[in-house]
DNA sequence: ACCTGAACACCGTTCAAGT
DNA sequence: ACCTGAACACCGTTCAAGT
């Protein structure tokens, strides 16, 4: 895939004087402004530099290339989410395992849905072009198929079968994609193979109405 | 985000003569060859055209822009995966709900891991730059935190606590990302909020060793 | 009906020159 | 120590001209 070594993605240098710290700050806010005003497709070094009131060359003093700037901003946001989770974890310490699991899920959802519009636009860059639409369609299709299958199970007693089918598709699709995307090690792939079917079974069994018999 | 309307992502015209069908085929295989040989970063219209033995202008007769070509190839692969799942569903029809869930998870994993290297490179384009590394780090960090938390639950009895923590992080991270990425409707987001904590609880409870008590 | 390729606009990146 | 901006290489896209 020819990725640049990760060292090249890091900022080129840290600011040594107040003037330069202000420049870096201006570049960052300019990036977000351009992103929100013009979208990812129009986020160019020239536009960011103009908005920040610096020359293009200045940007290249701090970041070796455009990707490094964007990567640095995303990484910062990822760390914010991670810290949010650490706080949540502290509050869950010592509670029962099931409650911990529930709490972590809720915390992650809260963290991600509260992310600023700007950073969601940054992630959107990752989707770049309309893969989202294609994936959405497949997800919809799978939900229908899964729901139909669940309906025909002899022990089927679901309060909201469509939601269970949807959740099943999202759990499967999301976790597989995440492991493959993060260049998952062989060990992690093996874990996924072992645990994902278990998790799906447990979820579906739990979603059955308790009065089943 | 300024995406082009999706109609623009579709092929511009269908081939009407045998000569032109062959041209289209050549463009497709050339795209894959360039992708494998040079990586996403070097996948340019000029390189694809040269490899396909046609001029650049010819490519623009079939696709209104480069993205349309790539999108069309990815969509085709998505449909292959979807069809694979339909087959698997047929084999699972009438079985018990828990078994169906397990079977679907396994089928999806099989479909995704058997995708050709070329298409994984295409998806990789979606990740474009090294977001994967950053996400991988956060995932690792979360796994550690989750595992620690599970260890301190009063009812903790896990055969492989680290795997459960990893799976939990992947289930949560993957499903949230998928719903947000596919521009999830409000309804789907509500479903996720309701079902994800349930699913996580069910998985963790099921992962406890049965002899617990 | 299909193909060509020079031409154009734009973009990321560099570097010699400035303060 | 930091900034500038003209210059360069490259890329996506178009269109008048061909068969």
PDB file of C-alpha atoms in Angstrom, chain A residues 1-6 9-10 37-42 67 70-71 74-75 78-79 81-83 85-86 88-90 92-106 108-110 112-113 115 120-139 141-143 145-146 148-150 152-156 158-160 162-164 166-183 187-189 191-208, chain B residues 1-6 9-10 37-42 67 70-71 74-75 78-79 81-83 85-86 88-90 92-106 108-110 112-113 115 120-139 141-143 145-146 148-150 152-156 158-160 162-164 166-183 187-189 191-208:
ATOM      1  CA  UNK A   1       0.000   0.000   0.000  1.00  0.00           C
ATOM      2  CA  UNK A   2       3.033   2.200   0.066  1.00  0.00           C
ATOM      3  CA  UNK A   3       2.274   4.185   3.174  1.00  0.00           C
ATOM      4  CA  UNK A   4       4.850   6.632   4.341  1.00  0.00           C
ATOM      5  CA  UNK A   5       6.618   5.515   7.502  1.00  0.00           C
ATOM      6  CA  UNK A   6       4.671   6.776  10.453  1.00  0.00           C
ATOM      7  CA  UNK A   9       3.253  11.744   9.818  1.00  0.00           C
ATOM      8  CA  UNK A  10       4.372  13.593  12.876  1.00  0.00           C
ATOM      9  CA  UNK A  37     -17.185  26.085   5.117  1.00  0.00           C
ATOM     10  CA  UNK A  38     -16.024  24.251   2.022  1.00  0.00           C
ATOM     11  CA  UNK A  39     -15.960  20.537   2.779  1.00  0.00           C
ATOM     12  CA  UNK A  40     -13.179  17.992   2.597  1.00  0.00           C
ATOM     13  CA  UNK A  41     -12.899  18.139  -1.175  1.00  0.00           C
ATOM     14  CA  UNK A  42     -11.919  21.810  -1.054  1.00  0.00           C
ATOM     15  CA  UNK A  67      -1.705  14.443   5.592  1.00  0.00           C
ATOM     16  CA  UNK A  70      -4.855  16.231   9.231  1.00  0.00           C
ATOM     17  CA  UNK A  71      -3.528  13.161  10.966  1.00  0.00           C
ATOM     18  CA  UNK A  74      -7.553  13.489  14.135  1.00  0.00           C
ATOM     19  CA  UNK A  75      -5.139  11.868  16.546  1.00  0.00           C
ATOM     20  CA  UNK A  78      -9.020  10.241  19.169  1.00  0.00           C
ATOM     21  CA  UNK A  79      -7.130  10.926  22.353  1.00  0.00           C
ATOM     22  CA  UNK A  81     -12.356  10.166  23.136  1.00  0.00           C
ATOM     23  CA  UNK A  82      -9.898   7.831  24.846  1.00  0.00           C
ATOM     24  CA  UNK A  83      -9.664  10.139  27.844  1.00  0.00           C
ATOM     25  CA  UNK A  85     -13.497   6.557  28.221  1.00  0.00           C
ATOM     26  CA  UNK A  86     -10.906   6.523  30.995  1.00  0.00           C
ATOM     27  CA  UNK A  88     -16.150   6.544  32.406  1.00  0.00           C
ATOM     28  CA  UNK A  89     -14.110   3.488  33.366  1.00  0.00           C
ATOM     29  CA  UNK A  90     -13.265   5.057  36.692  1.00  0.00           C
ATOM     30  CA  UNK A  92     -17.617   1.792  36.591  1.00  0.00           C
ATOM     31  CA  UNK A  93     -14.851   0.242  38.651  1.00  0.00           C
ATOM     32  CA  UNK A  94     -16.016  -2.491  40.996  1.00  0.00           C
ATOM     33  CA  UNK A  95     -19.472  -2.894  39.481  1.00  0.00           C
ATOM     34  CA  UNK A  96     -20.715  -6.201  38.124  1.00  0.00           C
ATOM     35  CA  UNK A  97     -19.396  -7.367  34.761  1.00  0.00           C
ATOM     36  CA  UNK A  98     -22.680  -6.982  32.884  1.00  0.00           C
ATOM     37  CA  UNK A  99     -23.157  -3.473  34.209  1.00  0.00           C
ATOM     38  CA  UNK A 100     -19.608  -2.551  33.268  1.00  0.00           C
ATOM     39  CA  UNK A 101     -20.190  -3.720  29.710  1.00  0.00           C
ATOM     40  CA  UNK A 102     -23.389  -1.725  29.419  1.00  0.00           C
ATOM     41  CA  UNK A 103     -21.764   1.369  30.872  1.00  0.00           C
ATOM     42  CA  UNK A 104     -18.831   1.218  28.475  1.00  0.00           C
ATOM     43  CA  UNK A 105     -21.129   0.937  25.480  1.00  0.00           C
ATOM     44  CA  UNK A 106     -23.136   3.948  26.573  1.00  0.00           C
ATOM     45  CA  UNK A 108     -18.561   5.325  23.888  1.00  0.00           C
ATOM     46  CA  UNK A 109     -21.798   6.307  22.219  1.00  0.00           C
ATOM     47  CA  UNK A 110     -21.908   9.521  24.197  1.00  0.00           C
ATOM     48  CA  UNK A 112     -18.725   9.733  19.634  1.00  0.00           C
ATOM     49  CA  UNK A 113     -22.046  11.456  19.137  1.00  0.00           C
ATOM     50  CA  UNK A 115     -17.826  14.967  18.698  1.00  0.00           C
ATOM     51  CA  UNK A 120     -16.908  14.256  11.988  1.00  0.00           C
ATOM     52  CA  UNK A 121     -16.126  15.997   8.715  1.00  0.00           C
ATOM     53  CA  UNK A 122     -12.477  15.030   9.204  1.00  0.00           C
ATOM     54  CA  UNK A 123     -13.372  11.384   9.656  1.00  0.00           C
ATOM     55  CA  UNK A 124     -15.643  11.749   6.669  1.00  0.00           C
ATOM     56  CA  UNK A 125     -12.532  12.353   4.687  1.00  0.00           C
ATOM     57  CA  UNK A 126     -11.700   8.772   5.448  1.00  0.00           C
ATOM     58  CA  UNK A 127     -14.881   7.746   3.672  1.00  0.00           C
ATOM     59  CA  UNK A 128     -13.921  10.313   1.053  1.00  0.00           C
ATOM     60  CA  UNK A 129     -16.385   9.341  -1.611  1.00  0.00           C
ATOM     61  CA  UNK A 130     -19.721   7.731  -1.453  1.00  0.00           C
ATOM     62  CA  UNK A 131     -18.796   4.401  -0.038  1.00  0.00           C
ATOM     63  CA  UNK A 132     -21.216   5.322   2.748  1.00  0.00           C
ATOM     64  CA  UNK A 133     -24.148   5.059   0.393  1.00  0.00           C
ATOM     65  CA  UNK A 134     -23.114   1.640  -0.853  1.00  0.00           C
ATOM     66  CA  UNK A 135     -22.496   0.339   2.642  1.00  0.00           C
ATOM     67  CA  UNK A 136     -25.800   1.736   3.842  1.00  0.00           C
ATOM     68  CA  UNK A 137     -27.611  -0.171   1.125  1.00  0.00           C
ATOM     69  CA  UNK A 138     -25.906  -3.448   1.966  1.00  0.00           C
ATOM     70  CA  UNK A 139     -26.671  -2.887   5.635  1.00  0.00           C
ATOM     71  CA  UNK A 141     -30.427  -5.447   2.670  1.00  0.00           C
ATOM     72  CA  UNK A 142     -28.759  -7.553   5.360  1.00  0.00           C
ATOM     73  CA  UNK A 143     -31.158  -6.317   8.010  1.00  0.00           C
ATOM     74  CA  UNK A 145     -32.529 -10.929   5.350  1.00  0.00           C
ATOM     75  CA  UNK A 146     -31.548 -11.350   8.987  1.00  0.00           C
ATOM     76  CA  UNK A 148     -36.633 -12.831   7.882  1.00  0.00           C
ATOM     77  CA  UNK A 149     -34.332 -15.568   9.124  1.00  0.00           C
ATOM     78  CA  UNK A 150     -35.028 -14.787  12.752  1.00  0.00           C
ATOM     79  CA  UNK A 152     -38.468 -18.419  10.868  1.00  0.00           C
ATOM     80  CA  UNK A 153     -36.502 -19.706  13.825  1.00  0.00           C
ATOM     81  CA  UNK A 154     -38.665 -22.199  15.754  1.00  0.00           C
ATOM     82  CA  UNK A 155     -37.888 -20.502  19.067  1.00  0.00           C
ATOM     83  CA  UNK A 156     -38.456 -16.963  17.791  1.00  0.00           C
ATOM     84  CA  UNK A 158     -38.803 -11.097  19.732  1.00  0.00           C
ATOM     85  CA  UNK A 159     -40.417  -7.905  20.953  1.00  0.00           C
ATOM     86  CA  UNK A 160     -38.799  -5.954  18.106  1.00  0.00           C
ATOM     87  CA  UNK A 162     -36.284  -5.733  13.091  1.00  0.00           C
ATOM     88  CA  UNK A 163     -34.180  -3.918  15.665  1.00  0.00           C
ATOM     89  CA  UNK A 164     -32.506  -7.141  16.692  1.00  0.00           C
ATOM     90  CA  UNK A 166     -30.380  -4.461  12.483  1.00  0.00           C
ATOM     91  CA  UNK A 167     -28.210  -4.644  15.568  1.00  0.00           C
ATOM     92  CA  UNK A 168     -26.920  -8.047  14.545  1.00  0.00           C
ATOM     93  CA  UNK A 169     -25.900  -6.728  11.129  1.00  0.00           C
ATOM     94  CA  UNK A 170     -24.206  -3.716  12.683  1.00  0.00           C
ATOM     95  CA  UNK A 171     -22.369  -5.760  15.296  1.00  0.00           C
ATOM     96  CA  UNK A 172     -21.068  -8.183  12.717  1.00  0.00           C
ATOM     97  CA  UNK A 173     -20.283  -5.664  10.012  1.00  0.00           C
ATOM     98  CA  UNK A 174     -18.713  -3.138  12.347  1.00  0.00           C
ATOM     99  CA  UNK A 175     -16.503  -5.469  14.305  1.00  0.00           C
ATOM    100  CA  UNK A 176     -15.192  -7.302  11.250  1.00  0.00           C
ATOM    101  CA  UNK A 177     -14.437  -4.041   9.515  1.00  0.00           C
ATOM    102  CA  UNK A 178     -12.702  -2.624  12.541  1.00  0.00           C
ATOM    103  CA  UNK A 179     -10.389  -5.605  12.964  1.00  0.00           C
ATOM    104  CA  UNK A 180      -9.545  -5.770   9.268  1.00  0.00           C
ATOM    105  CA  UNK A 181      -9.090  -1.985   8.999  1.00  0.00           C
ATOM    106  CA  UNK A 182      -6.707  -1.669  11.882  1.00  0.00           C
ATOM    107  CA  UNK A 183      -4.438  -4.137  10.144  1.00  0.00           C
ATOM    108  CA  UNK A 187      -4.014 -13.079  17.067  1.00  0.00           C
ATOM    109  CA  UNK A 188      -6.780 -10.485  16.946  1.00  0.00           C
ATOM    110  CA  UNK A 189      -8.338 -12.109  13.919  1.00  0.00           C
ATOM    111  CA  UNK A 191      -9.997 -13.775  18.726  1.00  0.00           C
ATOM    112  CA  UNK A 192     -12.647 -12.312  16.479  1.00  0.00           C
ATOM    113  CA  UNK A 193     -13.322 -15.695  14.913  1.00  0.00           C
ATOM    114  CA  UNK A 194     -13.754 -17.262  18.306  1.00  0.00           C
ATOM    115  CA  UNK A 195     -15.687 -14.543  20.121  1.00  0.00           C
ATOM    116  CA  UNK A 196     -17.913 -12.922  17.491  1.00  0.00           C
ATOM    117  CA  UNK A 197     -20.196 -15.927  16.965  1.00  0.00           C
ATOM    118  CA  UNK A 198     -20.460 -16.295  20.733  1.00  0.00           C
ATOM    119  CA  UNK A 199     -21.373 -12.662  21.151  1.00  0.00           C
ATOM    120  CA  UNK A 200     -24.014 -12.831  18.443  1.00  0.00           C
ATOM    121  CA  UNK A 201     -25.568 -15.917  19.955  1.00  0.00           C
ATOM    122  CA  UNK A 202     -25.617 -14.378  23.413  1.00  0.00           C
ATOM    123  CA  UNK A 203     -27.217 -11.192  22.146  1.00  0.00           C
ATOM    124  CA  UNK A 204     -29.942 -12.927  20.195  1.00  0.00           C
ATOM    125  CA  UNK A 205     -30.740 -15.302  23.054  1.00  0.00           C
ATOM    126  CA  UNK A 206     -30.984 -12.380  25.459  1.00  0.00           C
ATOM    127  CA  UNK A 207     -33.242 -10.524  23.065  1.00  0.00           C
ATOM    128  CA  UNK A 208     -35.782 -13.320  23.141  1.00  0.00           C
TER     129      UNK A 208
ATOM    130  CA  UNK B   1     -19.662  17.763   2.842  1.00  0.00           C
ATOM    131  CA  UNK B   2     -20.322  18.673  -0.728  1.00  0.00           C
ATOM    132  CA  UNK B   3     -20.643  15.248  -2.177  1.00  0.00           C
ATOM    133  CA  UNK B   4     -21.577  14.951  -5.797  1.00  0.00           C
ATOM    134  CA  UNK B   5     -25.118  13.639  -6.280  1.00  0.00           C
ATOM    135  CA  UNK B   6     -24.962   9.903  -6.444  1.00  0.00           C
ATOM    136  CA  UNK B   9     -21.088   8.228  -9.516  1.00  0.00           C
ATOM    137  CA  UNK B  10     -22.586   5.853 -11.995  1.00  0.00           C
ATOM    138  CA  UNK B  37       1.649  -3.050  -8.270  1.00  0.00           C
ATOM    139  CA  UNK B  38       1.823   0.573  -7.170  1.00  0.00           C
ATOM    140  CA  UNK B  39      -0.650   1.093  -4.333  1.00  0.00           C
ATOM    141  CA  UNK B  40      -3.561   3.454  -3.947  1.00  0.00           C
ATOM    142  CA  UNK B  41      -1.401   6.562  -3.820  1.00  0.00           C
ATOM    143  CA  UNK B  42      -0.101   5.914  -7.317  1.00  0.00           C
ATOM    144  CA  UNK B  67     -14.143   8.205  -8.248  1.00  0.00           C
ATOM    145  CA  UNK B  70     -13.455   3.124  -8.192  1.00  0.00           C
ATOM    146  CA  UNK B  71     -16.919   3.324  -6.718  1.00  0.00           C
ATOM    147  CA  UNK B  74     -16.196  -1.415  -4.917  1.00  0.00           C
ATOM    148  CA  UNK B  75     -19.953  -1.599  -5.310  1.00  0.00           C
ATOM    149  CA  UNK B  78     -20.027  -5.272  -1.975  1.00  0.00           C
ATOM    150  CA  UNK B  79     -22.693  -7.028  -3.981  1.00  0.00           C
ATOM    151  CA  UNK B  81     -20.376 -10.187  -0.347  1.00  0.00           C
ATOM    152  CA  UNK B  82     -24.117  -9.590  -0.116  1.00  0.00           C
ATOM    153  CA  UNK B  83     -24.819 -12.536  -2.403  1.00  0.00           C
ATOM    154  CA  UNK B  85     -24.607 -13.817   2.695  1.00  0.00           C
ATOM    155  CA  UNK B  86     -27.848 -14.665   0.908  1.00  0.00           C
ATOM    156  CA  UNK B  88     -25.489 -18.573   3.846  1.00  0.00           C
ATOM    157  CA  UNK B  89     -28.913 -17.378   4.980  1.00  0.00           C
ATOM    158  CA  UNK B  90     -30.581 -20.059   2.872  1.00  0.00           C
ATOM    159  CA  UNK B  92     -29.581 -21.327   8.083  1.00  0.00           C
ATOM    160  CA  UNK B  93     -33.285 -21.050   7.474  1.00  0.00           C
ATOM    161  CA  UNK B  94     -35.417 -22.770  10.108  1.00  0.00           C
ATOM    162  CA  UNK B  95     -32.616 -23.258  12.633  1.00  0.00           C
ATOM    163  CA  UNK B  96     -32.798 -21.889  16.154  1.00  0.00           C
ATOM    164  CA  UNK B  97     -32.233 -18.173  16.658  1.00  0.00           C
ATOM    165  CA  UNK B  98     -28.923 -18.519  18.486  1.00  0.00           C
ATOM    166  CA  UNK B  99     -27.555 -20.825  15.829  1.00  0.00           C
ATOM    167  CA  UNK B 100     -28.680 -18.469  13.087  1.00  0.00           C
ATOM    168  CA  UNK B 101     -26.845 -15.590  14.741  1.00  0.00           C
ATOM    169  CA  UNK B 102     -23.674 -17.636  15.057  1.00  0.00           C
ATOM    170  CA  UNK B 103     -23.897 -18.811  11.482  1.00  0.00           C
ATOM    171  CA  UNK B 104     -24.331 -15.317  10.113  1.00  0.00           C
ATOM    172  CA  UNK B 105     -21.308 -14.047  12.010  1.00  0.00           C
ATOM    173  CA  UNK B 106     -19.148 -16.847  10.669  1.00  0.00           C
ATOM    174  CA  UNK B 108     -19.623 -12.681   7.129  1.00  0.00           C
ATOM    175  CA  UNK B 109     -16.151 -13.331   8.436  1.00  0.00           C
ATOM    176  CA  UNK B 110     -15.548 -15.902   5.729  1.00  0.00           C
ATOM    177  CA  UNK B 112     -14.674 -10.638   4.151  1.00  0.00           C
ATOM    178  CA  UNK B 113     -11.457 -12.492   4.795  1.00  0.00           C
ATOM    179  CA  UNK B 115     -11.913 -10.944  -0.479  1.00  0.00           C
ATOM    180  CA  UNK B 120      -8.870  -4.889   0.251  1.00  0.00           C
ATOM    181  CA  UNK B 121      -6.478  -2.366  -1.248  1.00  0.00           C
ATOM    182  CA  UNK B 122      -9.475  -0.552  -2.698  1.00  0.00           C
ATOM    183  CA  UNK B 123     -11.133  -0.337   0.676  1.00  0.00           C
ATOM    184  CA  UNK B 124      -7.808   0.727   2.072  1.00  0.00           C
ATOM    185  CA  UNK B 125      -8.188   3.791  -0.056  1.00  0.00           C
ATOM    186  CA  UNK B 126     -11.026   4.640   2.250  1.00  0.00           C
ATOM    187  CA  UNK B 127      -8.562   4.647   5.115  1.00  0.00           C
ATOM    188  CA  UNK B 128      -6.260   6.537   2.775  1.00  0.00           C
ATOM    189  CA  UNK B 129      -3.702   7.661   5.288  1.00  0.00           C
ATOM    190  CA  UNK B 130      -2.631   6.233   8.523  1.00  0.00           C
ATOM    191  CA  UNK B 131      -5.794   6.556  10.495  1.00  0.00           C
ATOM    192  CA  UNK B 132      -5.497   2.789  10.901  1.00  0.00           C
ATOM    193  CA  UNK B 133      -2.454   3.177  13.104  1.00  0.00           C
ATOM    194  CA  UNK B 134      -4.142   5.716  15.352  1.00  0.00           C
ATOM    195  CA  UNK B 135      -7.273   3.635  15.648  1.00  0.00           C
ATOM    196  CA  UNK B 136      -5.249   0.542  16.374  1.00  0.00           C
ATOM    197  CA  UNK B 137      -3.543   2.300  19.249  1.00  0.00           C
ATOM    198  CA  UNK B 138      -6.807   3.473  20.765  1.00  0.00           C
ATOM    199  CA  UNK B 139      -8.203  -0.032  20.397  1.00  0.00           C
ATOM    200  CA  UNK B 141      -5.521   1.109  24.968  1.00  0.00           C
ATOM    201  CA  UNK B 142      -9.235   0.453  25.379  1.00  0.00           C
ATOM    202  CA  UNK B 143      -8.689  -3.293  25.545  1.00  0.00           C
ATOM    203  CA  UNK B 145      -8.728  -0.564  30.317  1.00  0.00           C
ATOM    204  CA  UNK B 146     -11.692  -2.831  29.679  1.00  0.00           C
ATOM    205  CA  UNK B 148      -8.722  -4.201  33.984  1.00  0.00           C
ATOM    206  CA  UNK B 149     -12.286  -3.193  34.700  1.00  0.00           C
ATOM    207  CA  UNK B 150     -13.606  -6.694  34.104  1.00  0.00           C
ATOM    208  CA  UNK B 152     -12.312  -5.964  39.243  1.00  0.00           C
ATOM    209  CA  UNK B 153     -15.941  -6.922  38.811  1.00  0.00           C
ATOM    210  CA  UNK B 154     -17.062  -8.896  41.878  1.00  0.00           C
ATOM    211  CA  UNK B 155     -18.600 -11.598  39.713  1.00  0.00           C
ATOM    212  CA  UNK B 156     -15.634 -11.894  37.354  1.00  0.00           C
ATOM    213  CA  UNK B 158     -13.480 -15.310  32.670  1.00  0.00           C
ATOM    214  CA  UNK B 159     -11.554 -18.058  30.949  1.00  0.00           C
ATOM    215  CA  UNK B 160      -9.807 -15.501  28.715  1.00  0.00           C
ATOM    216  CA  UNK B 162      -8.265 -10.224  27.581  1.00  0.00           C
ATOM    217  CA  UNK B 163     -10.111 -11.690  24.619  1.00  0.00           C
ATOM    218  CA  UNK B 164     -13.454 -10.703  26.107  1.00  0.00           C
ATOM    219  CA  UNK B 166     -10.846  -6.992  23.142  1.00  0.00           C
ATOM    220  CA  UNK B 167     -14.080  -8.253  21.690  1.00  0.00           C
ATOM    221  CA  UNK B 168     -16.050  -5.774  23.740  1.00  0.00           C
ATOM    222  CA  UNK B 169     -13.955  -2.882  22.435  1.00  0.00           C
ATOM    223  CA  UNK B 170     -14.309  -4.095  18.874  1.00  0.00           C
ATOM    224  CA  UNK B 171     -18.071  -4.629  19.144  1.00  0.00           C
ATOM    225  CA  UNK B 172     -18.609  -1.179  20.573  1.00  0.00           C
ATOM    226  CA  UNK B 173     -16.162   0.689  18.374  1.00  0.00           C
ATOM    227  CA  UNK B 174     -17.164  -1.103  15.199  1.00  0.00           C
ATOM    228  CA  UNK B 175     -20.906  -0.818  15.532  1.00  0.00           C
ATOM    229  CA  UNK B 176     -20.853   2.842  16.533  1.00  0.00           C
ATOM    230  CA  UNK B 177     -18.581   3.700  13.674  1.00  0.00           C
ATOM    231  CA  UNK B 178     -20.663   1.785  11.188  1.00  0.00           C
ATOM    232  CA  UNK B 179     -23.891   3.510  12.166  1.00  0.00           C
ATOM    233  CA  UNK B 180     -22.317   6.968  12.167  1.00  0.00           C
ATOM    234  CA  UNK B 181     -20.422   6.336   8.915  1.00  0.00           C
ATOM    235  CA  UNK B 182     -23.414   5.189   6.925  1.00  0.00           C
ATOM    236  CA  UNK B 183     -25.097   8.473   7.754  1.00  0.00           C
ATOM    237  CA  UNK B 187     -34.151   5.732  13.957  1.00  0.00           C
ATOM    238  CA  UNK B 188     -31.041   3.620  13.514  1.00  0.00           C
ATOM    239  CA  UNK B 189     -29.151   5.689  16.042  1.00  0.00           C
ATOM    240  CA  UNK B 191     -31.872   1.449  17.858  1.00  0.00           C
ATOM    241  CA  UNK B 192     -28.147   1.435  18.499  1.00  0.00           C
ATOM    242  CA  UNK B 193     -28.593   3.313  21.759  1.00  0.00           C
ATOM    243  CA  UNK B 194     -31.164   0.814  22.929  1.00  0.00           C
ATOM    244  CA  UNK B 195     -29.620  -2.429  21.700  1.00  0.00           C
ATOM    245  CA  UNK B 196     -25.856  -1.975  21.989  1.00  0.00           C
ATOM    246  CA  UNK B 197     -25.739  -1.896  25.802  1.00  0.00           C
ATOM    247  CA  UNK B 198     -28.000  -4.940  25.864  1.00  0.00           C
ATOM    248  CA  UNK B 199     -25.787  -6.797  23.460  1.00  0.00           C
ATOM    249  CA  UNK B 200     -22.656  -5.985  25.439  1.00  0.00           C
ATOM    250  CA  UNK B 201     -24.232  -7.115  28.669  1.00  0.00           C
ATOM    251  CA  UNK B 202     -25.437 -10.360  27.112  1.00  0.00           C
ATOM    252  CA  UNK B 203     -22.017 -11.113  25.629  1.00  0.00           C
ATOM    253  CA  UNK B 204     -20.124 -10.497  28.847  1.00  0.00           C
ATOM    254  CA  UNK B 205     -22.562 -12.503  30.916  1.00  0.00           C
ATOM    255  CA  UNK B 206     -22.324 -15.386  28.474  1.00  0.00           C
ATOM    256  CA  UNK B 207     -18.536 -15.214  28.576  1.00  0.00           C
ATOM    257  CA  UNK B 208     -18.510 -15.805  32.313  1.00  0.00           C
TER     258      UNK B 208
END
